[in-house]
Short mmCIF file of C-alpha atoms and ligand atoms in Angstrom, two decimals:
data_model
loop_
_atom_site.label_atom_id
_atom_site.label_comp_id
_atom_site.label_asym_id
_atom_site.label_seq_id
_atom_site.Cartn_x
_atom_site.Cartn_y
_atom_site.Cartn_z
CA MET A 274 7.01 -15.47 -27.72
CA LYS A 275 9.65 -17.81 -29.14
CA ARG A 276 9.26 -20.94 -31.14
CA ARG A 277 10.44 -23.17 -28.30
CA ASP A 278 7.64 -21.86 -26.15
CA PHE A 279 5.16 -23.22 -28.61
CA ILE A 280 6.87 -26.57 -28.63
CA LYS A 281 6.86 -26.52 -24.83
CA TYR A 282 3.19 -25.62 -24.63
CA GLY A 283 2.29 -27.94 -27.49
CA TRP A 284 -0.87 -26.02 -28.07
CA ALA A 285 -1.99 -28.28 -30.88
CA SER A 286 -2.49 -31.06 -28.37
CA VAL A 287 -4.59 -28.97 -26.03
CA VAL A 288 -8.30 -29.14 -26.30
CA GLY A 289 -8.62 -25.41 -26.62
CA LEU A 290 -11.80 -23.50 -26.23
CA GLY A 291 -11.77 -21.73 -29.56
CA ALA A 292 -13.16 -18.34 -28.74
CA ALA A 293 -15.74 -18.57 -31.46
CA ARG A 294 -17.04 -21.81 -30.06
CA LEU A 295 -17.68 -20.69 -26.51
CA GLY A 296 -21.38 -20.88 -27.19
CA ALA A 297 -21.08 -24.63 -27.48
CA GLN A 298 -20.02 -24.87 -23.86
CA MET A 299 -23.55 -24.27 -22.70
CA HIS A 300 -24.60 -27.30 -20.77
CA SER A 301 -26.24 -27.99 -17.47
CA GLU A 302 -25.98 -31.69 -16.77
CA SER A 303 -25.73 -31.41 -12.98
CA VAL A 304 -28.07 -28.45 -12.60
CA PRO A 305 -31.53 -29.22 -11.25
CA GLU A 306 -33.68 -28.27 -14.23
CA GLN A 307 -36.48 -25.91 -13.34
CA ALA A 308 -39.45 -25.98 -15.62
CA GLY A 309 -39.65 -23.07 -17.99
CA ALA A 310 -36.10 -21.73 -17.89
CA ASP A 311 -34.53 -20.73 -21.20
CA ILE A 312 -31.07 -20.67 -19.65
CA THR A 313 -29.67 -22.20 -16.50
CA LEU A 314 -26.47 -20.74 -15.09
CA LYS A 315 -24.66 -22.74 -12.47
CA ILE A 316 -22.20 -20.91 -10.22
CA SER A 317 -19.61 -23.36 -8.95
CA PRO A 318 -15.87 -23.98 -8.54
CA VAL A 319 -14.07 -24.55 -11.85
CA ILE A 320 -10.56 -25.33 -13.00
CA VAL A 321 -9.24 -23.05 -15.72
CA GLN A 322 -6.43 -24.71 -17.70
CA LEU A 323 -4.51 -21.65 -18.83
CA ASP A 324 -1.76 -23.67 -20.48
CA PRO A 325 -0.69 -27.32 -20.33
CA ASN A 326 1.41 -26.67 -17.26
CA ARG A 327 -0.77 -24.24 -15.38
CA ALA A 328 -4.32 -24.39 -14.14
CA ILE A 329 -6.06 -22.24 -11.59
CA SER A 330 -9.03 -22.89 -9.35
CA THR A 331 -11.76 -20.28 -9.25
CA ILE A 332 -15.54 -19.82 -9.44
CA GLY A 333 -17.18 -19.90 -12.87
CA TYR A 334 -20.40 -20.47 -14.78
CA ASN A 335 -21.55 -23.86 -16.07
CA GLY A 336 -18.23 -25.50 -15.40
CA ALA A 337 -16.09 -22.94 -17.21
CA SER A 338 -14.69 -19.45 -17.19
CA PRO A 339 -15.61 -17.46 -19.17
CA GLY A 340 -19.20 -18.71 -19.00
CA PRO A 341 -21.09 -19.50 -22.21
CA VAL A 342 -21.78 -16.74 -24.72
CA LEU A 343 -25.50 -16.14 -24.17
CA HIS A 344 -27.44 -15.22 -27.28
CA LEU A 345 -30.67 -13.38 -26.48
CA ARG A 346 -33.19 -11.86 -28.84
CA GLU A 347 -33.97 -8.17 -28.41
CA GLY A 348 -37.50 -7.77 -27.06
CA LYS A 349 -38.06 -11.49 -26.47
CA PRO A 350 -38.62 -12.26 -22.76
CA VAL A 351 -36.05 -14.59 -21.26
CA THR A 352 -36.07 -16.71 -18.11
CA VAL A 353 -32.70 -17.43 -16.52
CA ASP A 354 -32.34 -19.72 -13.54
CA VAL A 355 -29.21 -19.14 -11.52
CA VAL A 356 -28.12 -22.03 -9.34
CA ASN A 357 -25.53 -21.10 -6.73
CA GLU A 358 -23.43 -24.06 -5.66
CA THR A 359 -21.03 -21.94 -3.64
CA ASP A 360 -20.98 -21.07 0.06
CA VAL A 361 -21.62 -17.35 -0.44
CA PRO A 362 -24.69 -15.47 -1.70
CA GLU A 363 -24.24 -14.33 -5.29
CA LEU A 364 -25.70 -12.01 -7.93
CA VAL A 365 -25.66 -12.15 -11.70
CA ARG A 366 -25.39 -8.68 -13.16
CA TRP A 367 -26.66 -7.98 -16.70
CA HIS A 368 -24.32 -5.23 -17.78
CA GLY A 369 -25.55 -2.88 -20.51
CA LEU A 370 -29.21 -3.90 -20.47
CA PHE A 371 -32.18 -1.65 -19.74
CA ILE A 372 -33.93 -3.85 -17.19
CA PRO A 373 -35.63 -3.21 -13.83
CA PRO A 374 -33.63 -2.96 -10.58
CA GLU A 375 -35.18 -6.19 -9.28
CA VAL A 376 -33.35 -8.20 -11.93
CA ASP A 377 -30.46 -5.87 -12.81
CA GLY A 378 -28.12 -7.76 -10.49
CA SER A 379 -27.25 -5.11 -7.93
CA GLU A 380 -27.94 -5.54 -4.24
CA GLU A 381 -27.76 -1.75 -3.82
CA GLU A 382 -30.72 -1.40 -6.22
CA GLY A 383 -32.65 -4.14 -4.45
CA THR A 384 -31.99 -7.20 -6.60
CA PRO A 385 -32.40 -10.19 -4.26
CA MET A 386 -29.27 -12.31 -3.74
CA VAL A 387 -29.05 -15.86 -5.04
CA PRO A 388 -28.63 -17.68 -1.70
CA ALA A 389 -25.63 -19.90 -1.04
CA HIS A 390 -26.60 -23.41 -2.22
CA GLY A 391 -29.87 -22.01 -3.50
CA TRP A 392 -31.27 -20.72 -6.76
CA ARG A 393 -33.18 -17.76 -8.08
CA ARG A 394 -35.03 -16.99 -11.29
CA TYR A 395 -34.37 -13.85 -13.34
CA GLN A 396 -36.98 -12.85 -15.92
CA PHE A 397 -36.56 -9.84 -18.17
CA VAL A 398 -36.92 -8.50 -21.68
CA PRO A 399 -33.43 -8.04 -23.19
CA ARG A 400 -32.76 -4.69 -24.77
CA PRO A 401 -31.11 -2.87 -26.41
CA ALA A 402 -29.37 -5.00 -29.04
CA GLY A 403 -25.60 -5.20 -28.83
CA THR A 404 -22.63 -6.75 -27.07
CA ARG A 405 -23.41 -6.94 -23.36
CA TRP A 406 -21.98 -9.10 -20.62
CA TYR A 407 -22.86 -10.78 -17.37
CA HIS A 408 -20.81 -11.03 -14.20
CA THR A 409 -20.98 -11.23 -10.44
CA HIS A 410 -21.68 -7.99 -8.60
CA THR A 411 -20.93 -8.77 -4.97
CA MET A 412 -18.40 -7.02 -2.75
CA ALA A 413 -14.90 -8.40 -2.39
CA GLY A 414 -13.35 -5.90 0.01
CA PHE A 415 -10.05 -7.28 1.28
CA ASP A 416 -10.79 -10.76 -0.14
CA LEU A 417 -9.24 -11.11 -3.60
CA HIS A 418 -10.90 -14.53 -4.05
CA ARG A 419 -14.39 -13.06 -4.30
CA SER A 420 -16.62 -11.28 -6.77
CA THR A 421 -15.06 -10.12 -10.05
CA TYR A 422 -11.65 -11.44 -8.98
CA THR A 423 -13.17 -14.88 -9.72
CA GLY A 424 -14.05 -16.28 -13.14
CA GLN A 425 -17.73 -15.24 -13.00
CA PHE A 426 -18.08 -13.45 -16.32
CA GLY A 427 -19.29 -14.08 -19.85
CA PHE A 428 -20.57 -12.35 -22.98
CA VAL A 429 -24.25 -11.66 -23.67
CA VAL A 430 -25.19 -10.84 -27.23
CA VAL A 431 -28.60 -9.23 -27.59
CA GLU A 432 -29.46 -9.80 -31.21
CA ALA A 433 -31.56 -7.39 -33.24
CA ALA A 434 -34.32 -8.72 -35.47
CA ASN A 435 -32.34 -7.79 -38.57
CA ASN A 436 -28.65 -8.46 -38.05
CA PRO A 437 -26.63 -7.04 -40.96
CA GLY A 438 -23.83 -9.59 -40.43
CA HIS A 439 -21.30 -8.40 -43.02
CA TYR A 440 -18.51 -10.60 -41.76
CA ASP A 441 -17.19 -14.11 -42.31
CA GLN A 442 -16.26 -15.07 -38.77
CA GLU A 443 -17.07 -13.83 -35.30
CA VAL A 444 -14.83 -14.15 -32.25
CA PHE A 445 -15.32 -13.27 -28.60
CA LEU A 446 -12.22 -12.19 -26.70
CA ALA A 447 -12.37 -11.52 -22.99
CA LEU A 448 -9.22 -9.91 -21.59
CA ARG A 449 -8.42 -11.33 -18.23
CA GLU A 450 -5.82 -11.79 -15.55
CA TRP A 451 -5.53 -14.19 -12.63
CA GLU A 452 -3.84 -14.66 -9.27
CA PRO A 453 -4.33 -11.18 -7.86
CA PHE A 454 -1.98 -9.85 -5.21
CA LEU A 455 -1.55 -6.56 -3.40
CA THR A 456 1.34 -4.29 -4.19
CA SER A 457 2.53 -0.77 -3.45
CA GLU A 458 3.37 -0.31 -7.16
CA ASP A 459 1.11 1.91 -9.24
CA MET A 460 -0.85 -0.61 -11.33
CA ASP A 461 -2.78 1.85 -13.46
CA GLU A 462 -1.46 1.33 -16.97
CA MET A 463 -3.97 3.24 -19.04
CA GLU A 464 -2.34 5.58 -21.47
CA MET A 465 -5.51 7.47 -22.20
CA GLY A 466 -4.51 10.66 -20.48
CA ALA A 467 -2.55 11.51 -23.59
CA ILE A 468 -5.34 13.45 -25.27
CA GLY A 469 -5.54 17.06 -24.32
CA LEU A 470 -4.26 18.53 -21.10
CA GLN A 471 -5.03 17.28 -17.62
CA PRO A 472 -7.72 19.79 -16.70
CA GLU A 473 -8.16 18.46 -13.15
CA LYS A 474 -4.47 18.29 -12.25
CA PRO A 475 -3.83 20.07 -8.95
CA ALA A 476 -1.45 23.01 -8.90
CA VAL A 477 0.41 21.39 -6.00
CA PRO A 478 1.28 17.70 -6.60
CA ASP A 479 -0.28 15.16 -4.23
CA ARG A 480 2.63 13.70 -2.25
CA ARG A 481 0.61 11.51 0.09
CA GLN A 482 1.61 7.83 0.23
CA ASN A 483 -0.57 5.74 -2.13
CA GLY A 484 -2.27 2.64 -0.68
CA LEU A 485 -2.00 -0.93 -1.96
CA GLU A 486 -3.21 -1.75 -5.48
CA VAL A 487 -4.03 -5.06 -7.15
CA GLY A 488 -1.50 -6.71 -9.46
CA TYR A 489 -1.69 -10.07 -11.25
CA ARG A 490 0.68 -12.92 -12.02
CA ILE A 491 -1.02 -14.60 -14.99
CA PHE A 492 -2.83 -13.17 -17.99
CA SER A 493 -5.09 -14.68 -20.64
CA ILE A 494 -7.60 -14.04 -23.36
CA ASN A 495 -10.67 -16.08 -22.48
CA ASP A 496 -9.32 -19.11 -20.64
CA LYS A 497 -5.96 -19.48 -22.39
CA SER A 498 -2.62 -17.80 -22.10
CA LEU A 499 -0.92 -16.71 -25.31
CA GLY A 500 0.13 -19.70 -27.39
CA ALA A 501 -1.70 -22.27 -25.27
CA GLY A 502 -5.11 -22.30 -26.94
CA GLU A 503 -6.35 -22.86 -30.45
CA PRO A 504 -5.41 -19.97 -32.73
CA ILE A 505 -8.05 -17.95 -34.53
CA ARG A 506 -7.87 -19.60 -37.97
CA VAL A 507 -8.55 -17.29 -40.90
CA ARG A 508 -8.23 -17.10 -44.68
CA ALA A 509 -6.93 -14.15 -46.67
CA GLY A 510 -9.81 -11.96 -47.82
CA GLN A 511 -12.03 -12.76 -44.87
CA ARG A 512 -13.57 -10.15 -42.62
CA LEU A 513 -13.51 -10.87 -38.92
CA LEU A 514 -15.90 -9.41 -36.36
CA ILE A 515 -14.05 -9.22 -33.06
CA HIS A 516 -15.91 -8.61 -29.81
CA VAL A 517 -13.50 -7.52 -27.07
CA LEU A 518 -14.45 -7.33 -23.40
CA ASN A 519 -12.22 -6.22 -20.58
CA ALA A 520 -13.36 -8.67 -17.90
CA SER A 521 -10.72 -7.56 -15.43
CA ALA A 522 -11.64 -6.78 -11.84
CA THR A 523 -9.32 -3.77 -11.74
CA GLY A 524 -7.06 -3.35 -14.78
CA ASN A 525 -7.28 -0.97 -17.71
CA ARG A 526 -5.78 -2.66 -20.79
CA SER A 527 -4.65 -1.84 -24.32
CA ILE A 528 -4.41 -4.39 -27.12
CA ALA A 529 -3.16 -4.41 -30.70
CA PHE A 530 -3.33 -6.90 -33.57
CA ALA A 531 0.08 -7.07 -35.22
CA GLY A 532 -0.08 -6.22 -38.92
CA HIS A 533 -3.78 -5.32 -38.81
CA LEU A 534 -6.14 -2.49 -37.94
CA PHE A 535 -9.32 -2.66 -35.87
CA ASN A 536 -12.18 -0.91 -37.60
CA VAL A 537 -14.21 0.09 -34.54
CA VAL A 538 -17.95 -0.18 -35.24
CA ALA A 539 -19.43 -0.23 -31.74
CA LEU A 540 -18.43 0.80 -28.22
CA ASP A 541 -20.06 -0.96 -25.27
CA GLY A 542 -22.20 -2.69 -27.91
CA ASN A 543 -23.69 0.55 -29.26
CA PRO A 544 -22.92 1.41 -32.91
CA VAL A 545 -20.68 4.50 -33.15
CA ALA A 546 -21.54 7.48 -35.34
CA THR A 547 -18.29 7.33 -37.32
CA PRO A 548 -16.56 3.92 -37.46
CA LYS A 549 -12.78 4.37 -37.67
CA PRO A 550 -9.74 2.12 -38.09
CA VAL A 551 -7.30 2.22 -35.18
CA GLU A 552 -4.10 0.38 -34.25
CA VAL A 553 -4.89 0.03 -30.58
CA LEU A 554 -7.99 -0.65 -28.51
CA ALA A 555 -8.02 0.54 -24.90
CA LEU A 556 -10.63 -0.76 -22.49
CA GLY A 557 -11.27 -0.18 -18.83
CA PRO A 558 -12.94 -2.96 -16.82
CA GLY A 559 -16.48 -3.49 -18.11
CA GLU A 560 -15.98 -1.86 -21.51
CA ARG A 561 -16.56 -3.63 -24.82
CA VAL A 562 -15.39 -2.88 -28.35
CA ASP A 563 -16.75 -4.43 -31.53
CA ALA A 564 -14.37 -4.14 -34.46
CA LEU A 565 -14.21 -5.46 -38.00
CA VAL A 566 -10.79 -6.60 -39.19
CA ASP A 567 -9.93 -7.28 -42.83
CA MET A 568 -7.65 -10.26 -43.08
CA ASN A 569 -5.27 -8.94 -45.71
CA ARG A 570 -1.77 -9.78 -44.43
CA PRO A 571 -1.18 -13.52 -44.56
CA GLY A 572 1.08 -14.81 -41.83
CA ILE A 573 0.91 -15.91 -38.21
CA TRP A 574 0.30 -12.96 -35.96
CA ILE A 575 -0.19 -12.12 -32.30
CA LEU A 576 -3.20 -10.18 -31.11
CA GLY A 577 -2.49 -9.12 -27.55
CA ALA A 578 -1.66 -6.61 -24.88
CA THR A 579 0.51 -3.71 -26.01
CA LYS A 580 2.34 -3.92 -22.70
CA ASP A 581 5.12 -6.49 -23.22
CA ASP A 582 4.97 -7.88 -19.67
CA ASP A 583 1.22 -8.52 -19.85
CA ARG A 584 1.46 -10.14 -23.29
CA ASN A 585 4.47 -12.26 -22.32
CA ASP A 586 2.58 -13.32 -19.18
CA GLY A 587 -0.28 -14.57 -21.38
CA MET A 588 -2.58 -11.78 -22.58
CA GLY A 589 -2.72 -12.64 -26.26
CA ILE A 590 -3.96 -15.06 -28.89
CA LEU A 591 -2.51 -16.25 -32.19
CA VAL A 592 -4.17 -15.52 -35.51
CA GLU A 593 -3.17 -18.01 -38.16
CA TYR A 594 -3.85 -17.61 -41.87
CA ALA A 595 -4.42 -20.84 -43.80
CA ASN A 596 -1.25 -22.38 -45.29
CA GLN A 597 1.08 -20.06 -43.43
CA HIS A 598 4.04 -21.28 -41.41
CA GLY A 599 6.78 -19.84 -39.26
CA ASP A 600 7.09 -17.96 -36.02
CA PRO A 601 4.21 -15.83 -34.79
CA GLN A 602 4.93 -12.16 -35.33
CA TRP A 603 4.40 -9.34 -32.88
CA VAL A 604 4.77 -5.78 -34.11
CA GLY A 605 4.16 -3.06 -31.57
CA PRO A 606 1.81 -0.25 -32.59
CA SER A 607 3.29 3.08 -33.60
CA LYS A 608 1.26 4.92 -30.99
CA ILE A 609 -0.88 3.78 -28.10
CA GLN A 610 -3.15 6.76 -27.73
CA TRP A 611 -6.85 6.02 -27.45
CA ASP A 612 -9.40 8.72 -28.10
CA TYR A 613 -13.14 8.07 -27.76
CA THR A 614 -13.99 11.35 -29.44
CA ILE A 615 -12.87 10.28 -32.94
CA PHE A 616 -15.83 7.90 -33.22
CA GLY A 617 -18.33 10.70 -33.56
CA PRO A 618 -18.47 14.13 -35.21
CA PRO A 619 -17.00 16.97 -33.10
CA ALA A 620 -20.34 18.78 -33.18
CA PRO A 621 -21.23 20.16 -29.74
CA ARG A 622 -24.08 18.40 -28.01
CA PRO A 623 -27.23 20.41 -27.30
CA ALA A 624 -27.25 22.10 -23.89
CA PRO A 625 -28.67 19.87 -21.15
CA ASP A 626 -31.59 20.75 -18.88
CA GLN A 627 -29.40 20.28 -15.81
CA THR A 628 -25.78 19.62 -14.92
CA ILE A 629 -24.49 17.26 -12.24
CA ASP A 630 -20.85 17.65 -11.22
CA MET A 631 -19.10 14.64 -9.72
CA VAL A 632 -15.67 15.29 -8.22
CA ILE A 633 -13.59 12.12 -7.80
CA GLU A 634 -10.92 12.12 -5.09
CA VAL A 635 -8.75 9.59 -3.32
CA VAL A 636 -8.04 9.24 0.38
CA PRO A 637 -4.75 7.35 0.28
CA GLY A 638 -3.89 4.45 2.56
CA GLY A 639 -6.76 3.90 4.98
CA PRO A 640 -7.30 0.76 7.13
CA GLY A 641 -5.34 -2.18 5.67
CA ASN A 642 -3.46 0.41 3.61
CA PHE A 643 -6.32 0.48 1.09
CA ASN A 644 -7.22 3.76 -0.59
CA HIS A 645 -10.73 5.08 -0.11
CA TRP A 646 -12.62 6.97 -2.79
CA LEU A 647 -14.89 9.97 -2.61
CA ILE A 648 -17.48 11.45 -4.93
CA ASN A 649 -18.15 15.07 -3.99
CA GLY A 650 -16.38 14.49 -0.71
CA LYS A 651 -18.39 11.43 0.35
CA GLU A 652 -18.32 7.65 0.08
CA TYR A 653 -21.35 5.53 -0.88
CA PRO A 654 -24.38 5.78 -0.65
CA HIS A 655 -25.03 9.52 -1.24
CA GLU A 656 -28.52 9.21 0.14
CA ARG A 657 -30.85 11.58 -1.77
CA GLU A 658 -27.92 13.50 -3.30
CA PHE A 659 -28.56 12.35 -6.87
CA VAL A 660 -32.28 12.45 -7.63
CA LEU A 661 -33.32 12.32 -11.28
CA LYS A 662 -36.56 13.57 -12.77
CA GLU A 663 -37.98 11.42 -15.51
CA GLY A 664 -37.56 12.88 -18.98
CA VAL A 665 -34.92 15.43 -17.94
CA ARG A 666 -31.67 15.59 -19.92
CA TYR A 667 -28.69 15.68 -17.57
CA ARG A 668 -25.06 16.42 -18.24
CA LEU A 669 -22.82 14.54 -15.84
CA ILE A 670 -19.36 16.03 -15.51
CA PHE A 671 -16.74 13.71 -14.03
CA HIS A 672 -13.82 15.64 -12.51
CA ASN A 673 -11.09 13.11 -11.85
CA ARG A 674 -8.78 14.65 -9.27
CA SER A 675 -6.77 11.45 -8.87
CA ASP A 676 -3.81 9.92 -10.66
CA ASP A 677 -5.75 6.77 -11.69
CA ALA A 678 -7.92 6.42 -14.80
CA HIS A 679 -11.41 5.32 -13.66
CA PRO A 680 -13.89 3.25 -15.70
CA VAL A 681 -17.08 4.83 -14.38
CA HIS A 682 -20.29 2.94 -15.08
CA MET A 683 -23.98 3.80 -14.90
CA HIS A 684 -26.40 0.91 -14.43
CA ARG A 685 -29.60 0.50 -16.49
CA HIS A 686 -28.86 3.50 -18.75
CA THR A 687 -26.56 4.58 -21.53
CA PHE A 688 -25.06 8.03 -21.90
CA GLU A 689 -23.68 9.96 -24.85
CA LEU A 690 -20.17 11.38 -24.64
CA ALA A 691 -20.07 15.17 -24.92
CA GLU A 692 -16.49 16.04 -24.03
CA VAL A 693 -13.21 14.33 -23.08
CA ASN A 694 -10.51 16.62 -21.70
CA GLY A 695 -12.04 19.53 -23.57
CA LYS A 696 -12.45 17.67 -26.90
CA LYS A 697 -16.08 17.66 -28.04
CA THR A 698 -17.86 14.72 -29.62
CA SER A 699 -21.32 13.31 -30.21
CA GLY A 700 -22.86 10.04 -31.34
CA VAL A 701 -20.70 7.92 -29.00
CA ILE A 702 -23.09 6.05 -26.73
CA LYS A 703 -21.72 4.05 -23.83
CA ASP A 704 -22.48 2.67 -20.38
CA THR A 705 -18.91 2.84 -19.08
CA VAL A 706 -16.29 5.49 -19.78
CA VAL A 707 -12.72 5.74 -18.61
CA VAL A 708 -12.09 9.15 -17.08
CA PRO A 709 -8.35 9.73 -17.61
CA ASN A 710 -6.11 10.51 -14.66
CA TYR A 711 -6.58 14.18 -13.74
CA GLY A 712 -9.05 14.26 -16.63
CA ARG A 713 -12.56 15.56 -17.17
CA VAL A 714 -15.29 13.76 -19.08
CA SER A 715 -18.81 15.05 -19.71
CA VAL A 716 -21.66 12.73 -20.70
CA ASP A 717 -25.32 13.32 -21.46
CA LEU A 718 -27.89 11.08 -19.83
CA VAL A 719 -31.64 11.13 -20.39
CA ALA A 720 -33.50 10.01 -17.28
CA ASN A 721 -35.69 7.43 -18.95
CA GLN A 722 -35.33 4.30 -16.79
CA PRO A 723 -37.16 4.96 -13.51
CA GLY A 724 -35.94 3.02 -10.52
CA LEU A 725 -32.84 2.81 -8.36
CA THR A 726 -29.70 3.11 -10.44
CA LEU A 727 -26.20 2.39 -9.25
CA PHE A 728 -23.27 4.46 -10.43
CA HIS A 729 -19.77 3.23 -9.67
CA CYS A 730 -16.20 2.80 -10.75
CA HIS A 731 -15.87 -0.62 -12.41
CA ASN A 732 -12.57 -1.14 -10.64
CA GLN A 733 -13.68 -3.61 -7.95
CA GLN A 734 -11.24 -2.25 -5.40
CA HIS A 735 -12.35 1.34 -5.96
CA MET A 736 -16.04 0.38 -5.88
CA ASP A 737 -15.66 -1.60 -2.66
CA PHE A 738 -13.90 1.29 -0.93
CA GLY A 739 -16.35 4.08 -1.51
CA PHE A 740 -16.49 4.81 -5.24
CA LYS A 741 -20.19 4.28 -5.85
CA ALA A 742 -23.40 6.27 -5.54
CA LEU A 743 -27.05 5.38 -5.72
CA PHE A 744 -29.18 7.48 -8.08
CA ARG A 745 -32.92 7.49 -7.59
CA TYR A 746 -35.87 8.97 -9.44
CA ALA A 747 -38.04 11.65 -7.90
CU1 CU B 998 -11.80 3.72 -10.13
#
């Protein structure tokens, strides 16, 4: 990003939504107030002003996208009224929470839809504590103007009774892209396959023609493209707590903070066993990272996508130390490799009671030239194939026999990583994990949340075309 770009964008004159102040957006002036609601979320068309010269029209929450940062108290019941001012039935999904299927926000599990031009009340007890998020969970199919392709997403922070809070400033950064289109290019940019071998790589390469994938024209962090919003303003000596969410419908992303390290303290909102400083964070859609950053290199820096095209197209934000001047600096990381296993000791996990193998395969180029996705040779719903017994400890083994990295997600539960491409770990608790291309990931799940439970790839296109399965309890 060059100096003239900043003059062109004139970001000082823009009323930016400072990431840390998203919470202040919460308002509901035109929403019919229902008695007794703690939070009212209005789903309606919004304009997102990405920079002074570019705005897009989409669907958001309470007049904005991202929606407000919702602060909930762990264990304290909450009532959320969702008012749907759009023409299509909607759902609000509470990602990362242990709540019943009726309010989880999944039609497959039986959560009722919020009718078009209607409203519905969600009541639940938020737990566990940590960085969660909320988003739509409808199908988009061939329509790239629906579901998670829209601006229906926001952070939820479930606060513990005793928050340690050893930081000076907290920021919420949602990675995002806009204006989706279909392309025959391979859009999977995750460089996570680097660790270990590719244990699921076929002996004979797959030469079938790949179907269309989703690309994007504009990128942002929260609702601003790089250089267009307010910078994160810091002072030397401060410690920043950064919450990162990949709110993309389909894209795996990597980010770096020039001149600084991310000390990763939690993944998907769950504290990791061994916090570690890293140069790069990689997140599949749906994943979150909480990291502490020591502000010890005064200057004006860019925090943004490691991929130059994505960053230059807007996925970044400036970090400005007090009393510093000059051009913002970008310094690419020395290596981009991401490895979940370093955040826990390499001790092997105890043997599970039972093992469930899930083989992921692609059927390239079906109707509309869209790929279809199979788990164990079948598309959704896998009626009665995955039946859990309460209290049993399962090891799920994801065999990814495709050339895409998949962010697989289990609703209403967390799991503990056991192995990534043969590398053992423990103490890394997540609800979404990216299975590298031709990779193998094993996770341990205790069946302790009875009720229908959806499993799916958090890539909207993959989910809509077969890559999901309904788990039930015996
Ligand atoms: Cu996928």
